[in-house]
PDB file of C-alpha atoms in Angstrom:
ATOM      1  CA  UNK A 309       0.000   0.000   0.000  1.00  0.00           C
ATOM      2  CA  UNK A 310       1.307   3.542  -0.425  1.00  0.00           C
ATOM      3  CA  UNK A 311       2.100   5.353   2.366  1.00  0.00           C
ATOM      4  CA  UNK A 312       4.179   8.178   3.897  1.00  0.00           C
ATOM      5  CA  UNK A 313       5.779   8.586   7.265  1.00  0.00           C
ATOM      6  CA  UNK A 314       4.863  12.177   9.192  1.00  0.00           C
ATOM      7  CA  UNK A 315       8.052  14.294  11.123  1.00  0.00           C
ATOM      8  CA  UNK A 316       6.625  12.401  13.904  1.00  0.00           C
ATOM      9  CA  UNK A 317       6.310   8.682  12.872  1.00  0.00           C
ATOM     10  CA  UNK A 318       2.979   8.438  11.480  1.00  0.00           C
ATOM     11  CA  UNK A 319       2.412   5.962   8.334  1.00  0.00           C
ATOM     12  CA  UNK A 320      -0.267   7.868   6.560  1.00  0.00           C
ATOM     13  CA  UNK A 321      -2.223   5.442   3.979  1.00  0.00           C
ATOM     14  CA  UNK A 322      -3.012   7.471   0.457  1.00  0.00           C
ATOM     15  CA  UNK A 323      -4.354   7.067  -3.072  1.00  0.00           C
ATOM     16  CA  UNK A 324      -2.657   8.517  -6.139  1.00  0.00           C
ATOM     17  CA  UNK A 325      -4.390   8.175  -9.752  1.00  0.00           C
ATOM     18  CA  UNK A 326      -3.863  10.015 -12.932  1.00  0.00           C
ATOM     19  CA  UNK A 327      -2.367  13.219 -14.008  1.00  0.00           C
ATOM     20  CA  UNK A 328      -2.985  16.446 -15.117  1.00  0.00           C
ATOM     21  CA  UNK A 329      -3.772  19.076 -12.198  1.00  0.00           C
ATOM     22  CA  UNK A 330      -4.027  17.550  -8.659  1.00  0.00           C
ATOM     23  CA  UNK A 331      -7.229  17.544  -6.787  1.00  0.00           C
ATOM     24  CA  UNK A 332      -6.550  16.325  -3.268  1.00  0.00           C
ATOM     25  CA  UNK A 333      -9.794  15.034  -1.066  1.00  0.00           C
ATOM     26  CA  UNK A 334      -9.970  15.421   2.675  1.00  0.00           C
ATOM     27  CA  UNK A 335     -12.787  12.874   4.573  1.00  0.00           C
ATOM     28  CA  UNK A 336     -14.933  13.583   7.450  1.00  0.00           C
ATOM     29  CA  UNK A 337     -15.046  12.125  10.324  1.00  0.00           C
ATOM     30  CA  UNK A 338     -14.958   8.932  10.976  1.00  0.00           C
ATOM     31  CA  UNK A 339     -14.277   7.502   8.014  1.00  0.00           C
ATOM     32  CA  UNK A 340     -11.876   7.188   5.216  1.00  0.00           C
ATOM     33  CA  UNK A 341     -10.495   8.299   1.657  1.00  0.00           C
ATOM     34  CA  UNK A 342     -13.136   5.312   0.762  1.00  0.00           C
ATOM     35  CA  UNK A 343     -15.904   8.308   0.967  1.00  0.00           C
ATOM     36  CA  UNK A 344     -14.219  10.143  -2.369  1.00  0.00           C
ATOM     37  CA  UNK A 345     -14.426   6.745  -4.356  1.00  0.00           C
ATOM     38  CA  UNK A 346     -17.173   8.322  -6.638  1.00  0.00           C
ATOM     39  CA  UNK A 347     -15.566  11.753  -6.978  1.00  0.00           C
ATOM     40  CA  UNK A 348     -12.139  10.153  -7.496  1.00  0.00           C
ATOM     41  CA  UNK A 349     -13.659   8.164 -10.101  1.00  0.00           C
ATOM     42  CA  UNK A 350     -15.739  10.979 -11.810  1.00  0.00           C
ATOM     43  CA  UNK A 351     -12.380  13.712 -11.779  1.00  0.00           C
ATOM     44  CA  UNK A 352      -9.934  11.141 -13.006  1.00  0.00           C
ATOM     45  CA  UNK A 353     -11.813  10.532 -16.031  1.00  0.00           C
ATOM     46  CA  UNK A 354     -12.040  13.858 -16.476  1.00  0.00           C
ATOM     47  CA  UNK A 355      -8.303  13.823 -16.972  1.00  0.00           C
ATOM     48  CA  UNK A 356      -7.335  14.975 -13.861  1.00  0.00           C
ATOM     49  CA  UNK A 357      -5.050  13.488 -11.149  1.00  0.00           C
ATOM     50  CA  UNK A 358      -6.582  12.683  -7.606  1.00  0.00           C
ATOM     51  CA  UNK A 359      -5.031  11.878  -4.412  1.00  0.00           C
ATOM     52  CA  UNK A 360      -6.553  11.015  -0.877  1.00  0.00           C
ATOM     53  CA  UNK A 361      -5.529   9.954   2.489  1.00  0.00           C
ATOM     54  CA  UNK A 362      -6.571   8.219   5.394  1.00  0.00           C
ATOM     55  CA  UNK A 363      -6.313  10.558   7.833  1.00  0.00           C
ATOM     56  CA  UNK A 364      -3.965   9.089  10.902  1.00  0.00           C
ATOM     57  CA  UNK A 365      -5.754   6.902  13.026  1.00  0.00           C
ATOM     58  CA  UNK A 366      -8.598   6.301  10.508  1.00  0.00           C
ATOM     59  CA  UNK A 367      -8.710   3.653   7.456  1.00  0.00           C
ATOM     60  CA  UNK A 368      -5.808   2.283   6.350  1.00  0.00           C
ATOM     61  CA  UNK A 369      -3.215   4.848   8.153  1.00  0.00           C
ATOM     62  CA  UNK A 370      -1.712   4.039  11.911  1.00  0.00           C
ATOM     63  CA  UNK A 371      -3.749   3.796  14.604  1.00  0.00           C
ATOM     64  CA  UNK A 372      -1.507   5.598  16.445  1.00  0.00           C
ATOM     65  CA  UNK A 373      -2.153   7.348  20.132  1.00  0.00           C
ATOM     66  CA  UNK A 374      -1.682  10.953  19.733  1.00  0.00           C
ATOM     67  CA  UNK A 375      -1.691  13.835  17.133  1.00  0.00           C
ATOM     68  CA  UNK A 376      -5.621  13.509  16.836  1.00  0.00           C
ATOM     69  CA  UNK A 377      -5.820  17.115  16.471  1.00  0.00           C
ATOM     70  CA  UNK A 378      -6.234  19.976  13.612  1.00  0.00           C
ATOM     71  CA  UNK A 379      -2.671  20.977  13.773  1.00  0.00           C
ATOM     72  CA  UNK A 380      -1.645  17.539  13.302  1.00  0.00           C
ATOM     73  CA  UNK A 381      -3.525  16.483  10.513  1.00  0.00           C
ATOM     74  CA  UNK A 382      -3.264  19.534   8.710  1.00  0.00           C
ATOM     75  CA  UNK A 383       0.668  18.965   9.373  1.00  0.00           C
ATOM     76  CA  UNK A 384      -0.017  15.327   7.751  1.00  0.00           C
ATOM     77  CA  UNK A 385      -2.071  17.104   4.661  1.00  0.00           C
ATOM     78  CA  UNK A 386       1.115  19.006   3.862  1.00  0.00           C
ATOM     79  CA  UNK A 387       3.927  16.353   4.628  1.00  0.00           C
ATOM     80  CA  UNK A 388       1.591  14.566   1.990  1.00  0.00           C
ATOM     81  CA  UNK A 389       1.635  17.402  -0.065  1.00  0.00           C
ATOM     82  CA  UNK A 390       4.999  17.889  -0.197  1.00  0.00           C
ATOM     83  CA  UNK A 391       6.217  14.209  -0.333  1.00  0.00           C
ATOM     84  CA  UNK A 392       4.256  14.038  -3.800  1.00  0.00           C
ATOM     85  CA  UNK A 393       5.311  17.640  -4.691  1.00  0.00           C
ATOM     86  CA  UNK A 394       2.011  18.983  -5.806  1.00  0.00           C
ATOM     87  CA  UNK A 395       1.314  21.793  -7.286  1.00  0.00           C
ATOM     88  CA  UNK A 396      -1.729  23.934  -8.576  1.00  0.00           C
ATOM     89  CA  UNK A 397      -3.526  21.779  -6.223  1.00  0.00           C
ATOM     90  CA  UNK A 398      -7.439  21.900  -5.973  1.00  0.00           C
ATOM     91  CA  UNK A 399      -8.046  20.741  -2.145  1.00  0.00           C
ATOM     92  CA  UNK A 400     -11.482  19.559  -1.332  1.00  0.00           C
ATOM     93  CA  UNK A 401     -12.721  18.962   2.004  1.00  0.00           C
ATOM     94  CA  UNK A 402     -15.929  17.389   3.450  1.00  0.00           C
ATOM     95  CA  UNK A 403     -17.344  17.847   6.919  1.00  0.00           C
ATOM     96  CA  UNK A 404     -14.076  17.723   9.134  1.00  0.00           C
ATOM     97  CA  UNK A 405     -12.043  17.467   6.568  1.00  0.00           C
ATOM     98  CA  UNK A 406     -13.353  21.187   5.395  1.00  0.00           C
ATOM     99  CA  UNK A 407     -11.767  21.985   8.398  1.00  0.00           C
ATOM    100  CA  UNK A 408      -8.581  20.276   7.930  1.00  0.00           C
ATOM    101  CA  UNK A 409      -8.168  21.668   4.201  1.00  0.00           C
ATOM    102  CA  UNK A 410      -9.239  25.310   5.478  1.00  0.00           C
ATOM    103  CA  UNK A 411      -6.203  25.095   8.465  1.00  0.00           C
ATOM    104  CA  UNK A 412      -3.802  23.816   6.056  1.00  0.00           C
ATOM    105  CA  UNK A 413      -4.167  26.335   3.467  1.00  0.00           C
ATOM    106  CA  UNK A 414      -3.771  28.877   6.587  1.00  0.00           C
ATOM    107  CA  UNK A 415      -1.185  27.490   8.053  1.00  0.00           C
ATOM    108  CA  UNK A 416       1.184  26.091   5.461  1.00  0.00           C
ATOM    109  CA  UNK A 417       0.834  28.462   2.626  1.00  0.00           C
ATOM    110  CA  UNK A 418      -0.502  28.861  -0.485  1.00  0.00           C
ATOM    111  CA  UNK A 419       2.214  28.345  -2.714  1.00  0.00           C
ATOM    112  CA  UNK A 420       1.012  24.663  -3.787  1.00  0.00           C
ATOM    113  CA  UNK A 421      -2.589  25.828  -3.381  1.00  0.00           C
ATOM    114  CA  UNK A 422      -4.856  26.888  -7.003  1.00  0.00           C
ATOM    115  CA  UNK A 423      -8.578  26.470  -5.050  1.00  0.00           C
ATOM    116  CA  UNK A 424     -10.619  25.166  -2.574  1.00  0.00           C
ATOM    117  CA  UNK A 425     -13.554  23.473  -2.027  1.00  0.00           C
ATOM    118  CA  UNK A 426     -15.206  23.182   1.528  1.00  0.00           C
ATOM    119  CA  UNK A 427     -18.194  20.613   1.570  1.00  0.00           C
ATOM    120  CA  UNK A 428     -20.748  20.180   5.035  1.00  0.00           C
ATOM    121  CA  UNK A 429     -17.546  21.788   6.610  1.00  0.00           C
ATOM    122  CA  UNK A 430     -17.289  22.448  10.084  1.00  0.00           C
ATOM    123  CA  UNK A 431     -15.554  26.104  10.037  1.00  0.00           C
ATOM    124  CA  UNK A 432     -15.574  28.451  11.330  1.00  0.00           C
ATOM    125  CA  UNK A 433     -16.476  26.865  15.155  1.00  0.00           C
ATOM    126  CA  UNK A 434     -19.258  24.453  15.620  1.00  0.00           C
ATOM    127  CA  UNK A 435     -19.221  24.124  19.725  1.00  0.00           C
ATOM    128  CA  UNK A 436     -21.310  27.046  21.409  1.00  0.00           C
ATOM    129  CA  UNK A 437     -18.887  29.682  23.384  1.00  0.00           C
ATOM    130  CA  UNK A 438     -19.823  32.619  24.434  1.00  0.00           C
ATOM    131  CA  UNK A 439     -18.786  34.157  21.305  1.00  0.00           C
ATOM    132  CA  UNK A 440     -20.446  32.015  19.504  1.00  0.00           C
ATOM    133  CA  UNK A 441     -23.778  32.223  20.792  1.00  0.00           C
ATOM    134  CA  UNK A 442     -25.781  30.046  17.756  1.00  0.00           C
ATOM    135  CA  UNK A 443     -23.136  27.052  18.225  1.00  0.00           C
ATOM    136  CA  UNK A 444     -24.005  23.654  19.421  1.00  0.00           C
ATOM    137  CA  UNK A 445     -24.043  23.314  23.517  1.00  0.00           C
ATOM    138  CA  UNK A 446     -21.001  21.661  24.725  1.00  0.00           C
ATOM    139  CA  UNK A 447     -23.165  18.410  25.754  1.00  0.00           C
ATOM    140  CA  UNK A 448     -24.170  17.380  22.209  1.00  0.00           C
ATOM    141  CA  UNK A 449     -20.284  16.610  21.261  1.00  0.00           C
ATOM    142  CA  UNK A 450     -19.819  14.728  24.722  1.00  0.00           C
ATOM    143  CA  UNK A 451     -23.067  12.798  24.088  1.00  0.00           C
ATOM    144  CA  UNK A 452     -21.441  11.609  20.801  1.00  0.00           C
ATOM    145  CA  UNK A 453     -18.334  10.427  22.483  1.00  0.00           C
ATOM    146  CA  UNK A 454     -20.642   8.834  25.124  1.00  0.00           C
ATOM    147  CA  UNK A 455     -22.669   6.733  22.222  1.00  0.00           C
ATOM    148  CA  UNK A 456     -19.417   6.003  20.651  1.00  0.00           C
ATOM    149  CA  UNK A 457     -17.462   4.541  23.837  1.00  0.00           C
ATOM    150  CA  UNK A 458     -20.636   2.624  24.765  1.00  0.00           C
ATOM    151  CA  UNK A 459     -21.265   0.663  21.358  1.00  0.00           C
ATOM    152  CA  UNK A 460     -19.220   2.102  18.555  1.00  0.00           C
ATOM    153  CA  UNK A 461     -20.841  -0.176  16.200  1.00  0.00           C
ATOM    154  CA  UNK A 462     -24.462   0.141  17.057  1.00  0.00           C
ATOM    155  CA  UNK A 463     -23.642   4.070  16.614  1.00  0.00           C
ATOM    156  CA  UNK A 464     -21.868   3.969  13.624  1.00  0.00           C
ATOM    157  CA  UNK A 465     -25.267   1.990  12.400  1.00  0.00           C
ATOM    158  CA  UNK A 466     -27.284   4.922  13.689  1.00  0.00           C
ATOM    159  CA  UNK A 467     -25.978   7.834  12.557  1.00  0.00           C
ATOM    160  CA  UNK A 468     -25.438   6.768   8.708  1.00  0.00           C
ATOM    161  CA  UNK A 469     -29.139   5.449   9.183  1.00  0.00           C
ATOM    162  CA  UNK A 470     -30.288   8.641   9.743  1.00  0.00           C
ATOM    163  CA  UNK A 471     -29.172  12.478  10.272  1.00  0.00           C
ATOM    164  CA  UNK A 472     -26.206  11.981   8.072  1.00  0.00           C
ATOM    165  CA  UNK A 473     -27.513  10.965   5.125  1.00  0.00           C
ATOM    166  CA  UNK A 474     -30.880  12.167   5.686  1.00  0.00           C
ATOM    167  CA  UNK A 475     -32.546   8.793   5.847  1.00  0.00           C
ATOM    168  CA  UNK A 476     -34.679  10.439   9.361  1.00  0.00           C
ATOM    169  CA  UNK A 477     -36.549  12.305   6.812  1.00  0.00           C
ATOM    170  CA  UNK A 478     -39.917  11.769   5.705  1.00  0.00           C
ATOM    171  CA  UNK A 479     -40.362  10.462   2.289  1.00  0.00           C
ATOM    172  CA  UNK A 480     -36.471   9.704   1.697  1.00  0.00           C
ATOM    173  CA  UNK A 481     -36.259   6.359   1.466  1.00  0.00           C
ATOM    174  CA  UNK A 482     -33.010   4.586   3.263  1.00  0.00           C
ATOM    175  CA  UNK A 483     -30.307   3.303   1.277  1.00  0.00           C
ATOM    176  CA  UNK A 484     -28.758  -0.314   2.597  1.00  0.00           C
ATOM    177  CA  UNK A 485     -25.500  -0.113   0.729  1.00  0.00           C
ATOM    178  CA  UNK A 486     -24.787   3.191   2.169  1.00  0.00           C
ATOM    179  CA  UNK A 487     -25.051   2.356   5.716  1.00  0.00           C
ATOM    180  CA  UNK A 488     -23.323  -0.432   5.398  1.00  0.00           C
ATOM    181  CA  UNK A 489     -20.611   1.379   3.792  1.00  0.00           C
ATOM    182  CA  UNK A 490     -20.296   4.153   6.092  1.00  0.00           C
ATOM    183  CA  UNK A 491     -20.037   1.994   9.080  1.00  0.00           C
ATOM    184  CA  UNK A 492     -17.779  -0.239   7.254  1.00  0.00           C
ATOM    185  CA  UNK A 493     -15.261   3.054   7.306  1.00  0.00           C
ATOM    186  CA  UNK A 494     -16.009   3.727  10.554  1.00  0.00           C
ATOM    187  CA  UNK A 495     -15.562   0.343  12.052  1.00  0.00           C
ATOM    188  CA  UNK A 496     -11.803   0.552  10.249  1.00  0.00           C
ATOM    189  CA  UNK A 497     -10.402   3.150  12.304  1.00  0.00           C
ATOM    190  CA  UNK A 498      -8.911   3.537  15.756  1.00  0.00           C
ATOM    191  CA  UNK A 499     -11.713   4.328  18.401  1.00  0.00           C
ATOM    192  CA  UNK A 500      -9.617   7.014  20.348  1.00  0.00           C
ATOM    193  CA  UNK A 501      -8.768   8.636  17.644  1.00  0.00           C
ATOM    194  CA  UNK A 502     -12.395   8.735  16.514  1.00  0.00           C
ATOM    195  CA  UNK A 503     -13.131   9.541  20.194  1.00  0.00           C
ATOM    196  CA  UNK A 504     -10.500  12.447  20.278  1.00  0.00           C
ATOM    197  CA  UNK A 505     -11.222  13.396  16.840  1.00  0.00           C
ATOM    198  CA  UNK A 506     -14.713  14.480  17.829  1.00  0.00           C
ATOM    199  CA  UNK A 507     -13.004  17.828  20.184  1.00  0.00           C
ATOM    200  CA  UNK A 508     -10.916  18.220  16.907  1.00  0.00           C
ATOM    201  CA  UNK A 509     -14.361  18.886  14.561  1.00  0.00           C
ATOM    202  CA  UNK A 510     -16.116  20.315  17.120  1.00  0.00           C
ATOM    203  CA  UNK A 511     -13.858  22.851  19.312  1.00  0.00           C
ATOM    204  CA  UNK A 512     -11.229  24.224  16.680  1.00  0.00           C
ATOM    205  CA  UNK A 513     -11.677  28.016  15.882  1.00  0.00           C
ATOM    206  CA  UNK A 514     -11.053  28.165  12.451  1.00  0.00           C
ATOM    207  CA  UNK A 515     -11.891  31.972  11.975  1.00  0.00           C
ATOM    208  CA  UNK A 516      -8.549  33.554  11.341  1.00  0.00           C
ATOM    209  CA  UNK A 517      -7.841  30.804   9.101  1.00  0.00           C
ATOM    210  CA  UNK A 518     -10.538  31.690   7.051  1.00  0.00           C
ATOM    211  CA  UNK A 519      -9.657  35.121   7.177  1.00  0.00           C
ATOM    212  CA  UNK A 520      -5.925  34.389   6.100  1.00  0.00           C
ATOM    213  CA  UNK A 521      -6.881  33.026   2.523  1.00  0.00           C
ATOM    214  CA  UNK A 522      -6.729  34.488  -0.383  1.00  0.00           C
ATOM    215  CA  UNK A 523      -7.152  31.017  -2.815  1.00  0.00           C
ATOM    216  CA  UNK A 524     -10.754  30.778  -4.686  1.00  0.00           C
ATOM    217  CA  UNK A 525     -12.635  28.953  -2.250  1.00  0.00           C
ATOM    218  CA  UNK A 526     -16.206  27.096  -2.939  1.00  0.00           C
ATOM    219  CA  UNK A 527     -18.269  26.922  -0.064  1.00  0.00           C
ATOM    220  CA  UNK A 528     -20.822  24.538  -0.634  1.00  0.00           C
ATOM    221  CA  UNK A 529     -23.257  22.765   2.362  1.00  0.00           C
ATOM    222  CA  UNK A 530     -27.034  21.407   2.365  1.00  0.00           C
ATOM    223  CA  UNK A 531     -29.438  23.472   4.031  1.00  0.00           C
ATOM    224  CA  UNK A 532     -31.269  20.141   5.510  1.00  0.00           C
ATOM    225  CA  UNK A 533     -27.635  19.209   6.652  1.00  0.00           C
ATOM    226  CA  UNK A 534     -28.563  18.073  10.567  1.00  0.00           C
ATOM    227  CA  UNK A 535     -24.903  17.227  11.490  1.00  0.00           C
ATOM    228  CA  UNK A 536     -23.246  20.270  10.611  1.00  0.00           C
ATOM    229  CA  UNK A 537     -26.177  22.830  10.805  1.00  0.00           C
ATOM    230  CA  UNK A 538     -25.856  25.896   7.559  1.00  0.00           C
ATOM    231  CA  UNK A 539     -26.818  28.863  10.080  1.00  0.00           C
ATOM    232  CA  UNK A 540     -23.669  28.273  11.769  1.00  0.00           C
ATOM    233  CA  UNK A 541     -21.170  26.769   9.365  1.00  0.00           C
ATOM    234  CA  UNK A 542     -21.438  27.738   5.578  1.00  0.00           C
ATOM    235  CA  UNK A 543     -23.251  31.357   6.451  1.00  0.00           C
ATOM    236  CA  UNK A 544     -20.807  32.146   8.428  1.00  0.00           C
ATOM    237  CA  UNK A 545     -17.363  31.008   6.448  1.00  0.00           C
ATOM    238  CA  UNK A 546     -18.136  32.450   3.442  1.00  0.00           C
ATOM    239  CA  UNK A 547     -18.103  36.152   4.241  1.00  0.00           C
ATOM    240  CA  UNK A 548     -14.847  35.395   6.172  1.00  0.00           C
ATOM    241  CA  UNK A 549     -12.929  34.262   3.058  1.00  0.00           C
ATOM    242  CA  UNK A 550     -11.299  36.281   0.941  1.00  0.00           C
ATOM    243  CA  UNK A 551     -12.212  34.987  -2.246  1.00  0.00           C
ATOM    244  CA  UNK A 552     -15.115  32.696  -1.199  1.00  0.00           C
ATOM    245  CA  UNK A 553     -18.334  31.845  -2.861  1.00  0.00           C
ATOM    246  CA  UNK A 554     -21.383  30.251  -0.887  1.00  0.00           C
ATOM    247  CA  UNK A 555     -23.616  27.615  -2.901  1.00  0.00           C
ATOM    248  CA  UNK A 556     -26.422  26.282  -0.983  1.00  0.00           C
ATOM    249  CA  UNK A 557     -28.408  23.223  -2.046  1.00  0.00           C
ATOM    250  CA  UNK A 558     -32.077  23.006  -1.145  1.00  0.00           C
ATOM    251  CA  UNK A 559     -32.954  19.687   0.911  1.00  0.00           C
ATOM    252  CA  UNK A 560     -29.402  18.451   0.292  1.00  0.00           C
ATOM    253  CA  UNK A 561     -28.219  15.915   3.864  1.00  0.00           C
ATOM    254  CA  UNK A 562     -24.525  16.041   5.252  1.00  0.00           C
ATOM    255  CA  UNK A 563     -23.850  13.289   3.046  1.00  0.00           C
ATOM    256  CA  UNK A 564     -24.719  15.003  -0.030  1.00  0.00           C
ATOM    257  CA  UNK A 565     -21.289  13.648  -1.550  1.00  0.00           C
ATOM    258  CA  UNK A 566     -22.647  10.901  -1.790  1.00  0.00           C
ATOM    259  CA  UNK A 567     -26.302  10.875  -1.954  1.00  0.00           C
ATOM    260  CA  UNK A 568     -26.075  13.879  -4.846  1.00  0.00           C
ATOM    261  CA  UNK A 569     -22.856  12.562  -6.550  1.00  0.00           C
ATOM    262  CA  UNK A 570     -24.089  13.771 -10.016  1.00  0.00           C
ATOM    263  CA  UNK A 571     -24.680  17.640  -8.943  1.00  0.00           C
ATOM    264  CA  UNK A 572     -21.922  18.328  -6.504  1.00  0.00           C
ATOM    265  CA  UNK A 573     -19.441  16.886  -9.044  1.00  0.00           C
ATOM    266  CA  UNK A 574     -20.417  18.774 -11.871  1.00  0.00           C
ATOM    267  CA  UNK A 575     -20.571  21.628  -9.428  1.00  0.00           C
ATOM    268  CA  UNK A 576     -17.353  21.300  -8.467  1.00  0.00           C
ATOM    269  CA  UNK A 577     -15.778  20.484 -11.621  1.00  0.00           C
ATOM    270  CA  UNK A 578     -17.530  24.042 -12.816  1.00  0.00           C
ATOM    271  CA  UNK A 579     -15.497  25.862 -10.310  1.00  0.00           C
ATOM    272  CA  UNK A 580     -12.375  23.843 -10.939  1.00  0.00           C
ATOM    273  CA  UNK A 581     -12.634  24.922 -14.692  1.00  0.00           C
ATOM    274  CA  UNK A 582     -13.713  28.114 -14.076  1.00  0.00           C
TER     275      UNK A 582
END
């Protein structure tokens, strides 16, 4: 399997396909680079080259004890970078891994960087603090580590089941393969780093970040999305960015990667070309 080796140790799992300009996927949490297989698929043919990791302690990369944290795996996201020498990357980023694209870009430069694309992303803070009144309370992200530490499979069966792809919703009928799919990448990964993982998404303050770049960012999130909420995600990242555009889909789940492959590719692949 290909792999690198972080300045600290870490063998980070990754898929490299094609050529032409780079478009490098970041996953949410908890799964794997498994969740770009039908972008991957789509952008390749479309003569481009696509790479994506497992982010460290989830898939195929170490499950390793520490460094489950935004600094870390946007440290990872550039050793990765740099190791296959990218350049005139597009970086895309779902859910957490909006988050871990958006703190790379800010903290390692722009230099390798063409766009970006942030997808259900959890920027700029998702925990409620006092100054962020509209956040999530504090006890919704502990309640998630609580389900996960009591029955990590039987959560990773809920949650794909319902909220995140929308499958809760009346009329929307639930799709088997999916589920199984999702917890399949969940069940792959290390538990404490999923555990851990979940203060990572949830308590990082990714506003200066946001503020720092200068890139062509896409900002793109469901307004049904009941894991990462619009009103205090996507509405608030856009006007932070530089050179960001907000693109909000009507009824579109969390999971809208997946479930609405055949408009958020095109979508993307607009911007890309654009």
């Amino acid at each position: 399997m290909p792999t690198i080796t972080t300045n600290d140790g870490v063998e980070i799992f990754y898929k490299d396909w094609g050529t032409g300009q780079p478009i490098v996927f970041s996953h949410g949490w908890p799964l794997s680079s498994d969740d770009w297989d039908n972008q991957m698929l789509f952008f390749v043919r479309q003569g481009f080259r696509v790479i994506a990791h497992d982010r460290r302690g989830h898939g195929r990369s170490e499950q390793v004890a520490t460094g489950h944290d935004m600094d870390h795996y946007a440290a990872d996201l550039a050793a990765l970078t740099e190791h296959l020498d990218l350049r005139d990357a597009v970086h895309i980023g779902h859910s957490t891994g909006g988050g871990e694209v958006v703190h790379h870009i800010a903290r390692h430069g722009e230099s390798r960087v063409a766009k970006a694309a942030i997808l259900g992303a959890v920027p700029p803070l998702m925990v409620q603090t006092p100054s962020n009144p509209g956040g999530l309370p504090l006890s919704v992200f502990e309640d998630l580590q609580a389900q996960l530490a009591a029955s990590r499979s039987e959560f990773y069966t809920a949650l794909p089941s319902g909220p995140f792809y929308g499958f809760n919703r009346d009329g929307v009928e639930p799709r088997e393969a999916l589920i199984r799919n999702w917890w399949r990448q969940g069940m792959m990964g290390s538990a404490l780093a999923h555990h851990e993982g979940i203060v990572a998404f949830s308590q990082t303050d990714f506003t200066e970040d946001l503020r720092k770049i200068t890139v062509p960012v896409l900002v793109m999130h469901g307004d049904d999305d009941q894991i990462v909420p619009i009103a205090d995600s996507a509405l608030l990242s856009a006007p932070l960015l530089k050179n960001g555009t907000l693109k909000v889909y009507e009824g579109f789940p969390h999971g809208m990667p997946t479930t609405h492959a055949d408009v958020i590719n095109a979508d993307l692949l607009e911007f890309i070309r654009s």
